[in-house]
PDB file with SEQRES, HELIX, SHEET and CRYST1 records, atoms N, CA, C and O in Angstrom:
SEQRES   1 A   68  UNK UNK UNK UNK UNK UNK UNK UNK UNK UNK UNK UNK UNK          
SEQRES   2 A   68  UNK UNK UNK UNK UNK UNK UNK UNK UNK UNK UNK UNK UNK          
SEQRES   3 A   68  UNK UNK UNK UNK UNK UNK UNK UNK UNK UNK UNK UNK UNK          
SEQRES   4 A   68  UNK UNK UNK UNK UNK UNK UNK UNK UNK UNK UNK UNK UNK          
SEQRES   5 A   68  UNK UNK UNK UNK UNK UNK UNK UNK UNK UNK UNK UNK UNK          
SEQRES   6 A   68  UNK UNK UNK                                                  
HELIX    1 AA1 UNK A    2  UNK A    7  1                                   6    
HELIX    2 AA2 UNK A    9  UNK A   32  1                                  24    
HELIX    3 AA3 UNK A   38  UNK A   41  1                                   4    
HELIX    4 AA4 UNK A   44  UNK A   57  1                                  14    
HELIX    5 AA5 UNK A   62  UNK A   67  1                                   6    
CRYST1    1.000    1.000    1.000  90.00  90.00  90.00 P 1           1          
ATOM      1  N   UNK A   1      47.955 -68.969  72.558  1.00  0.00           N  
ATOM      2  CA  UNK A   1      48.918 -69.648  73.408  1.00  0.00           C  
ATOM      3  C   UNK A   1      48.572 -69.433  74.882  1.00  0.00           C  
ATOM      4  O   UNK A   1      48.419 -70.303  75.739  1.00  0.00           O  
ATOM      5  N   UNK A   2      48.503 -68.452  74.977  1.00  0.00           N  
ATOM      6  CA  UNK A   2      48.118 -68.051  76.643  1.00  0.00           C  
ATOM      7  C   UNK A   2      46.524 -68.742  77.199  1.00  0.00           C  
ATOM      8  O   UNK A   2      46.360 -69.116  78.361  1.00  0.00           O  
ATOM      9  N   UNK A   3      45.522 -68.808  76.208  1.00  0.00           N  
ATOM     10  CA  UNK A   3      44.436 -69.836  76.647  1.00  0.00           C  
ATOM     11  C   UNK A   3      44.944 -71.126  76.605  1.00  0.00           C  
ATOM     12  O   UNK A   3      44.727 -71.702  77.671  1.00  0.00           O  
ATOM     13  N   UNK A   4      45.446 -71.705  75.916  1.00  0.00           N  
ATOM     14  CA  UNK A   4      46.175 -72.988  76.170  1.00  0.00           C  
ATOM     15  C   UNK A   4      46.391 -73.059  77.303  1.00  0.00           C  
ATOM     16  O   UNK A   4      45.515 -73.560  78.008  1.00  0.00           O  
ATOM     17  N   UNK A   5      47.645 -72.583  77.923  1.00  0.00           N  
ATOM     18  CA  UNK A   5      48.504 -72.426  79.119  1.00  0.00           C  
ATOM     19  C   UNK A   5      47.394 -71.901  80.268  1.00  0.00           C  
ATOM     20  O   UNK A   5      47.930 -71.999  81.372  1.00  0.00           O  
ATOM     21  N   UNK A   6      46.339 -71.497  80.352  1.00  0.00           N  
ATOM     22  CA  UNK A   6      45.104 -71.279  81.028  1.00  0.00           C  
ATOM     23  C   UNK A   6      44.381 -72.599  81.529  1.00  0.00           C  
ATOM     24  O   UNK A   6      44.276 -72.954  82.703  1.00  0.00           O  
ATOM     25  N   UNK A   7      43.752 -73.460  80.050  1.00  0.00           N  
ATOM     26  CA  UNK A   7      42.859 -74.554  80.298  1.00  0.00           C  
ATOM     27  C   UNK A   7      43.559 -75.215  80.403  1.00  0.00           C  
ATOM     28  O   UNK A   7      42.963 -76.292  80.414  1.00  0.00           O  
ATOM     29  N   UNK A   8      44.928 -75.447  80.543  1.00  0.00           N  
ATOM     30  CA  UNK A   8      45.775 -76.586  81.084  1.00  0.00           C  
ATOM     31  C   UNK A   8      46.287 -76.252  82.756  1.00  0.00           C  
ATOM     32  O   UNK A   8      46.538 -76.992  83.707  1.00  0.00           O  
ATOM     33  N   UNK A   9      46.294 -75.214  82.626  1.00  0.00           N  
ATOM     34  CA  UNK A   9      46.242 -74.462  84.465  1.00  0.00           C  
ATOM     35  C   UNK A   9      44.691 -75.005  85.061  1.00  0.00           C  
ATOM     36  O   UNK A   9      44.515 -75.377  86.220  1.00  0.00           O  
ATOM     37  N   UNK A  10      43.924 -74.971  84.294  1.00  0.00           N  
ATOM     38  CA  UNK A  10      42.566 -75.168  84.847  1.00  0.00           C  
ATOM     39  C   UNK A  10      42.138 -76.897  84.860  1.00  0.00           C  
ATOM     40  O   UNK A  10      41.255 -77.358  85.582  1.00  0.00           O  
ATOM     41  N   UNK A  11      42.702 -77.441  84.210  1.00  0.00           N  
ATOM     42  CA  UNK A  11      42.632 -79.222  84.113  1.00  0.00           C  
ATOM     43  C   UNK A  11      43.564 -79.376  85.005  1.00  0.00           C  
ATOM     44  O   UNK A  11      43.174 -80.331  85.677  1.00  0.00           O  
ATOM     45  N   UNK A  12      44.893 -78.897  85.560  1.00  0.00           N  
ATOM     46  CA  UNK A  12      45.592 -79.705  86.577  1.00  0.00           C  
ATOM     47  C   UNK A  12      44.825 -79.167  88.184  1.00  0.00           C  
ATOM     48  O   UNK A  12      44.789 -79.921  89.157  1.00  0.00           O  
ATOM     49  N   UNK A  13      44.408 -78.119  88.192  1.00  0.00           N  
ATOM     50  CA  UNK A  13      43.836 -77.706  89.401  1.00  0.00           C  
ATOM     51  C   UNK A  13      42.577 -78.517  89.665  1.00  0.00           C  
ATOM     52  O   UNK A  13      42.246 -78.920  90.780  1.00  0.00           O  
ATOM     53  N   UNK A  14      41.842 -78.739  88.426  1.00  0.00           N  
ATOM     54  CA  UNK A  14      40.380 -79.490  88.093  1.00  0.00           C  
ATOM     55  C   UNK A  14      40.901 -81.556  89.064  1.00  0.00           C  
ATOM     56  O   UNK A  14      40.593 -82.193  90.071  1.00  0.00           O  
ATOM     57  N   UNK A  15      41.554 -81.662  88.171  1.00  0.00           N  
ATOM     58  CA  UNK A  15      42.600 -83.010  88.648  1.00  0.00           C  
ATOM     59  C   UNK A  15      43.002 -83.274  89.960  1.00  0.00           C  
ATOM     60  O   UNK A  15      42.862 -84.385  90.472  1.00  0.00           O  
ATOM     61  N   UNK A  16      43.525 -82.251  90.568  1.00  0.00           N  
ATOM     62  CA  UNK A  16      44.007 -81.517  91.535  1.00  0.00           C  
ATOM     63  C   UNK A  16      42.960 -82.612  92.818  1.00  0.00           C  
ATOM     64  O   UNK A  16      43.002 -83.683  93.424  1.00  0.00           O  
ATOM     65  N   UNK A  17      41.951 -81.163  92.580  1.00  0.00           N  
ATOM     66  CA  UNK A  17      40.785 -81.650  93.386  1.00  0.00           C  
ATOM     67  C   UNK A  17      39.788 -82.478  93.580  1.00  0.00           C  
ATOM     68  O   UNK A  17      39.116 -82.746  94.576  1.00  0.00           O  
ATOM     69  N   UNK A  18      39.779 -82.975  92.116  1.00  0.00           N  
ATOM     70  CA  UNK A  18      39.442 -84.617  91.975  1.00  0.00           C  
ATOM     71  C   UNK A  18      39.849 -85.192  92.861  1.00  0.00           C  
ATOM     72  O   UNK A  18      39.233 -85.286  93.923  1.00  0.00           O  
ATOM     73  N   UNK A  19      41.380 -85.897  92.564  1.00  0.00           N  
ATOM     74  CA  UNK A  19      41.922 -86.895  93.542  1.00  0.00           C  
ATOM     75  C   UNK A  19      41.980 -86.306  94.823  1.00  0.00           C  
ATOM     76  O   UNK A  19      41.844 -87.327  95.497  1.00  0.00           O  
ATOM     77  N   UNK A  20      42.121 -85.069  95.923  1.00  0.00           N  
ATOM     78  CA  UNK A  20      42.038 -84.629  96.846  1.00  0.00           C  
ATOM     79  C   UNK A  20      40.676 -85.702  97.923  1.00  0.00           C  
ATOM     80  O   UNK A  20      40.690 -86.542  98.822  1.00  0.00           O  
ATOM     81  N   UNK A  21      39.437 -84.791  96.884  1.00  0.00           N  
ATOM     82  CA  UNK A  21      38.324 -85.250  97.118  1.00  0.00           C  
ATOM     83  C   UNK A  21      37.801 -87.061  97.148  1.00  0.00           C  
ATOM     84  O   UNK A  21      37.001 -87.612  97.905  1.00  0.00           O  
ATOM     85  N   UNK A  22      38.584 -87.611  96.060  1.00  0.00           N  
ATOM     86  CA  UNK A  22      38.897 -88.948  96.449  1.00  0.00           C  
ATOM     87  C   UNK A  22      39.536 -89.804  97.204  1.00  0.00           C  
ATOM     88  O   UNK A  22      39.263 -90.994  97.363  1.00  0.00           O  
ATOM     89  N   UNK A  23      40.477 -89.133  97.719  1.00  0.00           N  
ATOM     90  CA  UNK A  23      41.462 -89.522  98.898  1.00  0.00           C  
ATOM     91  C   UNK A  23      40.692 -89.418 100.185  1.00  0.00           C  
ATOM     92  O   UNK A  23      40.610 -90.367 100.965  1.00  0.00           O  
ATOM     93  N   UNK A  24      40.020 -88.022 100.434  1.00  0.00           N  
ATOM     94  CA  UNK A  24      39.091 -87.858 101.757  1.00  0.00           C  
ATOM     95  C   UNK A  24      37.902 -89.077 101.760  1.00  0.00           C  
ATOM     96  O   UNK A  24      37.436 -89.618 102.763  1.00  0.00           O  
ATOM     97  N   UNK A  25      37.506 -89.382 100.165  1.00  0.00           N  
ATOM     98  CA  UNK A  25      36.689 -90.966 100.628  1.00  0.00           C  
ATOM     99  C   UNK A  25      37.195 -91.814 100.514  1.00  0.00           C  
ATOM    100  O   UNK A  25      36.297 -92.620 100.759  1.00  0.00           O  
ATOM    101  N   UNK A  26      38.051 -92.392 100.305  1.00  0.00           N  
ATOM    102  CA  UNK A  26      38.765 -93.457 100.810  1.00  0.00           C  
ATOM    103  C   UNK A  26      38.829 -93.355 102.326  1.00  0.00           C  
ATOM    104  O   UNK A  26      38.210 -94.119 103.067  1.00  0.00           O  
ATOM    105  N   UNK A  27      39.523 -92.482 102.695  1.00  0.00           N  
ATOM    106  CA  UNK A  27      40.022 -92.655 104.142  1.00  0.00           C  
ATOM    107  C   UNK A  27      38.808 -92.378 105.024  1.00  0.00           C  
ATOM    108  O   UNK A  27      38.847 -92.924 106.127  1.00  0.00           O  
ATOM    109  N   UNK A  28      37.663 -91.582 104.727  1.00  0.00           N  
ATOM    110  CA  UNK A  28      36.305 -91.842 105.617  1.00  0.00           C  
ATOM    111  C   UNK A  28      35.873 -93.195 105.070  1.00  0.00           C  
ATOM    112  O   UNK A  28      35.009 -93.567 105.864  1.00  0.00           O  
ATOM    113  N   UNK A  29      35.996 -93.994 104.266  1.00  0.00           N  
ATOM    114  CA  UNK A  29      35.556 -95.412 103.932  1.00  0.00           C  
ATOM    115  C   UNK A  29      36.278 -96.481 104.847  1.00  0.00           C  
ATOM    116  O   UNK A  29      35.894 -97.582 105.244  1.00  0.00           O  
ATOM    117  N   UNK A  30      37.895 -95.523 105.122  1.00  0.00           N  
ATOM    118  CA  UNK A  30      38.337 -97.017 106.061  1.00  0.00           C  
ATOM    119  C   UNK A  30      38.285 -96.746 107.333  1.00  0.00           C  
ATOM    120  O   UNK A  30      38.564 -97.514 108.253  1.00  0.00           O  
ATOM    121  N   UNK A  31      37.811 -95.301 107.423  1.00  0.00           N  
ATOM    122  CA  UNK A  31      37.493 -95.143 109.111  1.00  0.00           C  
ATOM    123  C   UNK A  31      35.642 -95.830 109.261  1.00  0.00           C  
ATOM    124  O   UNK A  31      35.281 -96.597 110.154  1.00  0.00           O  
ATOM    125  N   UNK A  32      35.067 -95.485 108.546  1.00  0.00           N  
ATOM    126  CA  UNK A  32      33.627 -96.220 108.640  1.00  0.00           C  
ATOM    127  C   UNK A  32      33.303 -97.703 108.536  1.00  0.00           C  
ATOM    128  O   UNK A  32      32.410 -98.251 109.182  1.00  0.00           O  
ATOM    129  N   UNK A  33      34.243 -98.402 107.519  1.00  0.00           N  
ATOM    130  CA  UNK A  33      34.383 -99.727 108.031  1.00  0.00           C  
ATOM    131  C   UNK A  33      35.634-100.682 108.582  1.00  0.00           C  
ATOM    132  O   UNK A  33      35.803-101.900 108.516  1.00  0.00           O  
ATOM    133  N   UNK A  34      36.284 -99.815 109.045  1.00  0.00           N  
ATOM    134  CA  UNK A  34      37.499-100.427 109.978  1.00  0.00           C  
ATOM    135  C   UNK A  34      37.530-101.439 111.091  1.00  0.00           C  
ATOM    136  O   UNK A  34      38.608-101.757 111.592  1.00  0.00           O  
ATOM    137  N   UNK A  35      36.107-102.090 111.603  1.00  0.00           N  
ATOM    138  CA  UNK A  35      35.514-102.665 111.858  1.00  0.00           C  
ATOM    139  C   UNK A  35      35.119-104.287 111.292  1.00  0.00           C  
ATOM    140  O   UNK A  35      35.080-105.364 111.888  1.00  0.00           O  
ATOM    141  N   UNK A  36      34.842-103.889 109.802  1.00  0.00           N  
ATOM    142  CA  UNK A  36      34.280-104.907 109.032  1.00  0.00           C  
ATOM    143  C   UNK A  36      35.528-105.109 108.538  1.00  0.00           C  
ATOM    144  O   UNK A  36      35.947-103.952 108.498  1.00  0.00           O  
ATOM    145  N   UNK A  37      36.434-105.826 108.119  1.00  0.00           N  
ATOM    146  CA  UNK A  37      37.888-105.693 106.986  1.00  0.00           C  
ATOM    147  C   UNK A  37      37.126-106.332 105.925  1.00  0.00           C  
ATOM    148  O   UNK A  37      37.175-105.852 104.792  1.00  0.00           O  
ATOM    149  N   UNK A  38      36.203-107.697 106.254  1.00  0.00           N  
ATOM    150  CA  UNK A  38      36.002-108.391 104.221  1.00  0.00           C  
ATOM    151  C   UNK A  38      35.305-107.408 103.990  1.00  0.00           C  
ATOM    152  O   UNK A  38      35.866-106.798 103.080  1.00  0.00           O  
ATOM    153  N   UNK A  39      34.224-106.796 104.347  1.00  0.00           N  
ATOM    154  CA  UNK A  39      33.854-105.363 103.387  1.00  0.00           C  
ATOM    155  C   UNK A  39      34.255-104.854 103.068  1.00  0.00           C  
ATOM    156  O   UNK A  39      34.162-104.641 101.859  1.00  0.00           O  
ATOM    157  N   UNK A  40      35.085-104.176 103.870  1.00  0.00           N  
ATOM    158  CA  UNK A  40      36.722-103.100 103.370  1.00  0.00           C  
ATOM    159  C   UNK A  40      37.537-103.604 102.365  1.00  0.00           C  
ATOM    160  O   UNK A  40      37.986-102.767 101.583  1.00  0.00           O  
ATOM    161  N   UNK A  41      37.838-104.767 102.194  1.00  0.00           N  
ATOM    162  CA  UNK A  41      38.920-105.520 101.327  1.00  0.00           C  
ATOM    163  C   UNK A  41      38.029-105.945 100.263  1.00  0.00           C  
ATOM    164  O   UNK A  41      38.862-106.289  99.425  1.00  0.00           O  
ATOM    165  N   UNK A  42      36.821-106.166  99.700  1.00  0.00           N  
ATOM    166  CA  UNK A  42      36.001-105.962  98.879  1.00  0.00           C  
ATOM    167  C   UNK A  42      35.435-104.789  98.458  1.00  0.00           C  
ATOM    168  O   UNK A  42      34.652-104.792  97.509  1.00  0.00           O  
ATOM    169  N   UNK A  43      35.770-103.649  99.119  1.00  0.00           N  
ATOM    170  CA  UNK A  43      35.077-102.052  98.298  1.00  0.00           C  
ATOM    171  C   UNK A  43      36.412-101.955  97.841  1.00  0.00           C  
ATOM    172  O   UNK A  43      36.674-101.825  96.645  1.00  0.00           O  
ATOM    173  N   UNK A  44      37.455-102.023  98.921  1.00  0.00           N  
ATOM    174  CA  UNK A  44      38.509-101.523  97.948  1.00  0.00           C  
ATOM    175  C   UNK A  44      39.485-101.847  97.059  1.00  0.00           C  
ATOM    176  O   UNK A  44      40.399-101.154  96.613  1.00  0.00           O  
ATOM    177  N   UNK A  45      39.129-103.200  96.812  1.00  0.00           N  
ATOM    178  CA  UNK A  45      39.496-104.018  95.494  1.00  0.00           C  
ATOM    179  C   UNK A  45      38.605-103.496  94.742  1.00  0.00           C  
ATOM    180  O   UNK A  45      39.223-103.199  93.719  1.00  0.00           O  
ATOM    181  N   UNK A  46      37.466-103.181  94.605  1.00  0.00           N  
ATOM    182  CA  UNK A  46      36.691-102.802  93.668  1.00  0.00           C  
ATOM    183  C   UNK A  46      36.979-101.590  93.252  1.00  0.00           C  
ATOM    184  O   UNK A  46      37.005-101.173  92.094  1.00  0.00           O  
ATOM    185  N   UNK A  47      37.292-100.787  94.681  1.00  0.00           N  
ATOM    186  CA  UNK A  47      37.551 -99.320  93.683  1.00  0.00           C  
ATOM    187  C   UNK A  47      38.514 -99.204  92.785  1.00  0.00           C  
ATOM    188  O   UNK A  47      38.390 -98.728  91.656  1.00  0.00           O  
ATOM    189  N   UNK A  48      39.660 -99.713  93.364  1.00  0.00           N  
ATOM    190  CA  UNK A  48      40.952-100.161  92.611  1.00  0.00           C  
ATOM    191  C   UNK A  48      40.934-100.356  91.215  1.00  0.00           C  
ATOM    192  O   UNK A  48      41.310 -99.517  90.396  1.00  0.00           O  
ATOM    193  N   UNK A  49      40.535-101.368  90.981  1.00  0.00           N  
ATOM    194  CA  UNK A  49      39.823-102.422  89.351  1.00  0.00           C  
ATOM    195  C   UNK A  49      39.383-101.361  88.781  1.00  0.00           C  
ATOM    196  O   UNK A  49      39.939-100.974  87.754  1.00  0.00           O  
ATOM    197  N   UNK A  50      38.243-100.630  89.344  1.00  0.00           N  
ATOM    198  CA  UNK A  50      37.636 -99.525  88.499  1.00  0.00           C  
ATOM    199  C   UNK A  50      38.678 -97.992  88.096  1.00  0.00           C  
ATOM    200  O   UNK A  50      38.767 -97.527  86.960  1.00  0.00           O  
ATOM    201  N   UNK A  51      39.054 -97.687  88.761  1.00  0.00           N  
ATOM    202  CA  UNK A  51      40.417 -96.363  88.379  1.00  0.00           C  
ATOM    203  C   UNK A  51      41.417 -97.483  87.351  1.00  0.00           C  
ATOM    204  O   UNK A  51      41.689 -97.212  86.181  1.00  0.00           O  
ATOM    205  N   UNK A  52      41.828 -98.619  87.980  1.00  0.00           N  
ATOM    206  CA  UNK A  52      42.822 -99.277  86.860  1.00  0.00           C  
ATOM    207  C   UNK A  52      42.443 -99.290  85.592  1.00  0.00           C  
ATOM    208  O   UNK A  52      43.226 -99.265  84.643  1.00  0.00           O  
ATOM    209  N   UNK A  53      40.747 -99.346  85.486  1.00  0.00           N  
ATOM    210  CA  UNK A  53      40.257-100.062  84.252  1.00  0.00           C  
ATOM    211  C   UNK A  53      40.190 -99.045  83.826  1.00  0.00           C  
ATOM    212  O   UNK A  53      40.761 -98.941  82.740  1.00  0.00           O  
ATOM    213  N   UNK A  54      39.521 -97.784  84.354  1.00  0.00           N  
ATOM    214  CA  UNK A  54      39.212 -96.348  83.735  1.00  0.00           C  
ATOM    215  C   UNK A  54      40.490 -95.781  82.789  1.00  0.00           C  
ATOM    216  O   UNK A  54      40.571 -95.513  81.591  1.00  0.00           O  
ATOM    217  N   UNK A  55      41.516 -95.725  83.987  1.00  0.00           N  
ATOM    218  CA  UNK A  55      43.235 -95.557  83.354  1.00  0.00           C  
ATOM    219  C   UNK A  55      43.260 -96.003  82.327  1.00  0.00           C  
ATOM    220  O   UNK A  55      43.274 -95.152  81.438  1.00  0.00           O  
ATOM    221  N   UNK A  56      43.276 -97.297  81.912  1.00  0.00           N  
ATOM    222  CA  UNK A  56      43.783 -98.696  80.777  1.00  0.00           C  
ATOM    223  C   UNK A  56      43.159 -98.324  79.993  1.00  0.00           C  
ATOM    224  O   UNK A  56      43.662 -97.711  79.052  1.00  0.00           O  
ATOM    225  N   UNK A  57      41.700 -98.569  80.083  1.00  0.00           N  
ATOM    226  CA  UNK A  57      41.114 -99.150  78.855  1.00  0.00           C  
ATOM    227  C   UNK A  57      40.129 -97.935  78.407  1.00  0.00           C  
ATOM    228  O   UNK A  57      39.190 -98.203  77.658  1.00  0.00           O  
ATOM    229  N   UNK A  58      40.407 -96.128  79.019  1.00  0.00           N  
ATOM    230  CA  UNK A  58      39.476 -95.301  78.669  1.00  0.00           C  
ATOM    231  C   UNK A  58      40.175 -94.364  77.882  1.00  0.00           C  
ATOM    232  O   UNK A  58      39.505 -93.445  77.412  1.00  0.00           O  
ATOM    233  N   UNK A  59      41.252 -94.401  77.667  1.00  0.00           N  
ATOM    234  CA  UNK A  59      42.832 -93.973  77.014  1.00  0.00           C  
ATOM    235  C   UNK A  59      43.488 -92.802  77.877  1.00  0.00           C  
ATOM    236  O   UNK A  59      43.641 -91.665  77.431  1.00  0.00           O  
ATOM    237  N   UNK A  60      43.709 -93.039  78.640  1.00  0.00           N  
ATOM    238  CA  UNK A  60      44.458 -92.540  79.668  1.00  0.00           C  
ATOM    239  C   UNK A  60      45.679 -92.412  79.336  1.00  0.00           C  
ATOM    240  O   UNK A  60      46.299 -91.687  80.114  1.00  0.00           O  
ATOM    241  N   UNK A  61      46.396 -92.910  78.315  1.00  0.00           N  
ATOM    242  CA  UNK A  61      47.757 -92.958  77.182  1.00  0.00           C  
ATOM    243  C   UNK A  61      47.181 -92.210  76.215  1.00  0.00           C  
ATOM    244  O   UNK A  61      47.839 -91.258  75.796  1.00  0.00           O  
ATOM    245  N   UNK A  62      45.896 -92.452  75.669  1.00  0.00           N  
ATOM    246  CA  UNK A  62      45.686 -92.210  74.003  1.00  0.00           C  
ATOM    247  C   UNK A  62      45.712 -90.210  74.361  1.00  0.00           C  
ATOM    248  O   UNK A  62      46.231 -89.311  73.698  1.00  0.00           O  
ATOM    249  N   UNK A  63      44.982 -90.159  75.556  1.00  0.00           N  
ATOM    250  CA  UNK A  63      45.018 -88.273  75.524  1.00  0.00           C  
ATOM    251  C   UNK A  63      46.407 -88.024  75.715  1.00  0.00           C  
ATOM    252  O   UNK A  63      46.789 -87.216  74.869  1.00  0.00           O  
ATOM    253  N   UNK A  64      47.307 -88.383  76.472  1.00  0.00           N  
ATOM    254  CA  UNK A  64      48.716 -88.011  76.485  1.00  0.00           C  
ATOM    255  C   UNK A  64      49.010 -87.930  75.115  1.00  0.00           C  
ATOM    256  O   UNK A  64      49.286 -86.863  74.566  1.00  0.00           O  
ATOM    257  N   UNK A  65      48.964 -88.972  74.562  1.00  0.00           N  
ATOM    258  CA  UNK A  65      49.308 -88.690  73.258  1.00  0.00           C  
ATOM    259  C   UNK A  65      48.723 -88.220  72.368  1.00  0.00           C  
ATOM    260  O   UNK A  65      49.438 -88.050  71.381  1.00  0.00           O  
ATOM    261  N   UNK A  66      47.961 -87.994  72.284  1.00  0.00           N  
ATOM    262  CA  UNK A  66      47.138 -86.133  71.104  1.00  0.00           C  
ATOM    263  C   UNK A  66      47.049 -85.060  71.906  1.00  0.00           C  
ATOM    264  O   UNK A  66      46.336 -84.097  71.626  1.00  0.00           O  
ATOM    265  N   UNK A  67      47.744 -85.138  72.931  1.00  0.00           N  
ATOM    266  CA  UNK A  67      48.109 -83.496  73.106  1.00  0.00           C  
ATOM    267  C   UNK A  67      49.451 -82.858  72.863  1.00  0.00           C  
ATOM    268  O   UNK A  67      49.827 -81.706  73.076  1.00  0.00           O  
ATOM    269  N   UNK A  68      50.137 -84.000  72.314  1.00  0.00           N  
ATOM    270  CA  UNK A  68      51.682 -83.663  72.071  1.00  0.00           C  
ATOM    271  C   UNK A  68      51.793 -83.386  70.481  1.00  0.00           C  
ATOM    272  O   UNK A  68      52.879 -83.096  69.979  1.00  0.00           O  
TER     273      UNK A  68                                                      
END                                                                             
């Protein structure tokens, strides 16, 4: 029980710093092309699509649900 409650301490911190680290590129992406907007409004529709699609269609539901 207590490793459980460990590698699940260690996946939200892991998570954690994922999105942290993704947030800092985004926002150096819109300070580097803040300049250009259709580039900007084309990377970041794209990034978008790709986390949506990852979410949806990589089971981003299906692990919620086999860990319960």
């Amino acid at each position: 029980m207590e490793y459980e409650f460990k590698e699940s301490r260690e996946n939200k911190i892991f998570l954690g710093i994922v999105v942290l680290l993704f947030m800092i590129f985004i926002i150096v992406l819109v300070f580097l092309l803040g300049d250009k907007p259709d580039i900007l409004e084309k990377v970041l529709y794209t990034i978008g699509g790709l986390i949506v699609g990852a979410f949806g269609g990589y089971g981003f539901g299906k692990t919620k649900r086999n860990d319960e």
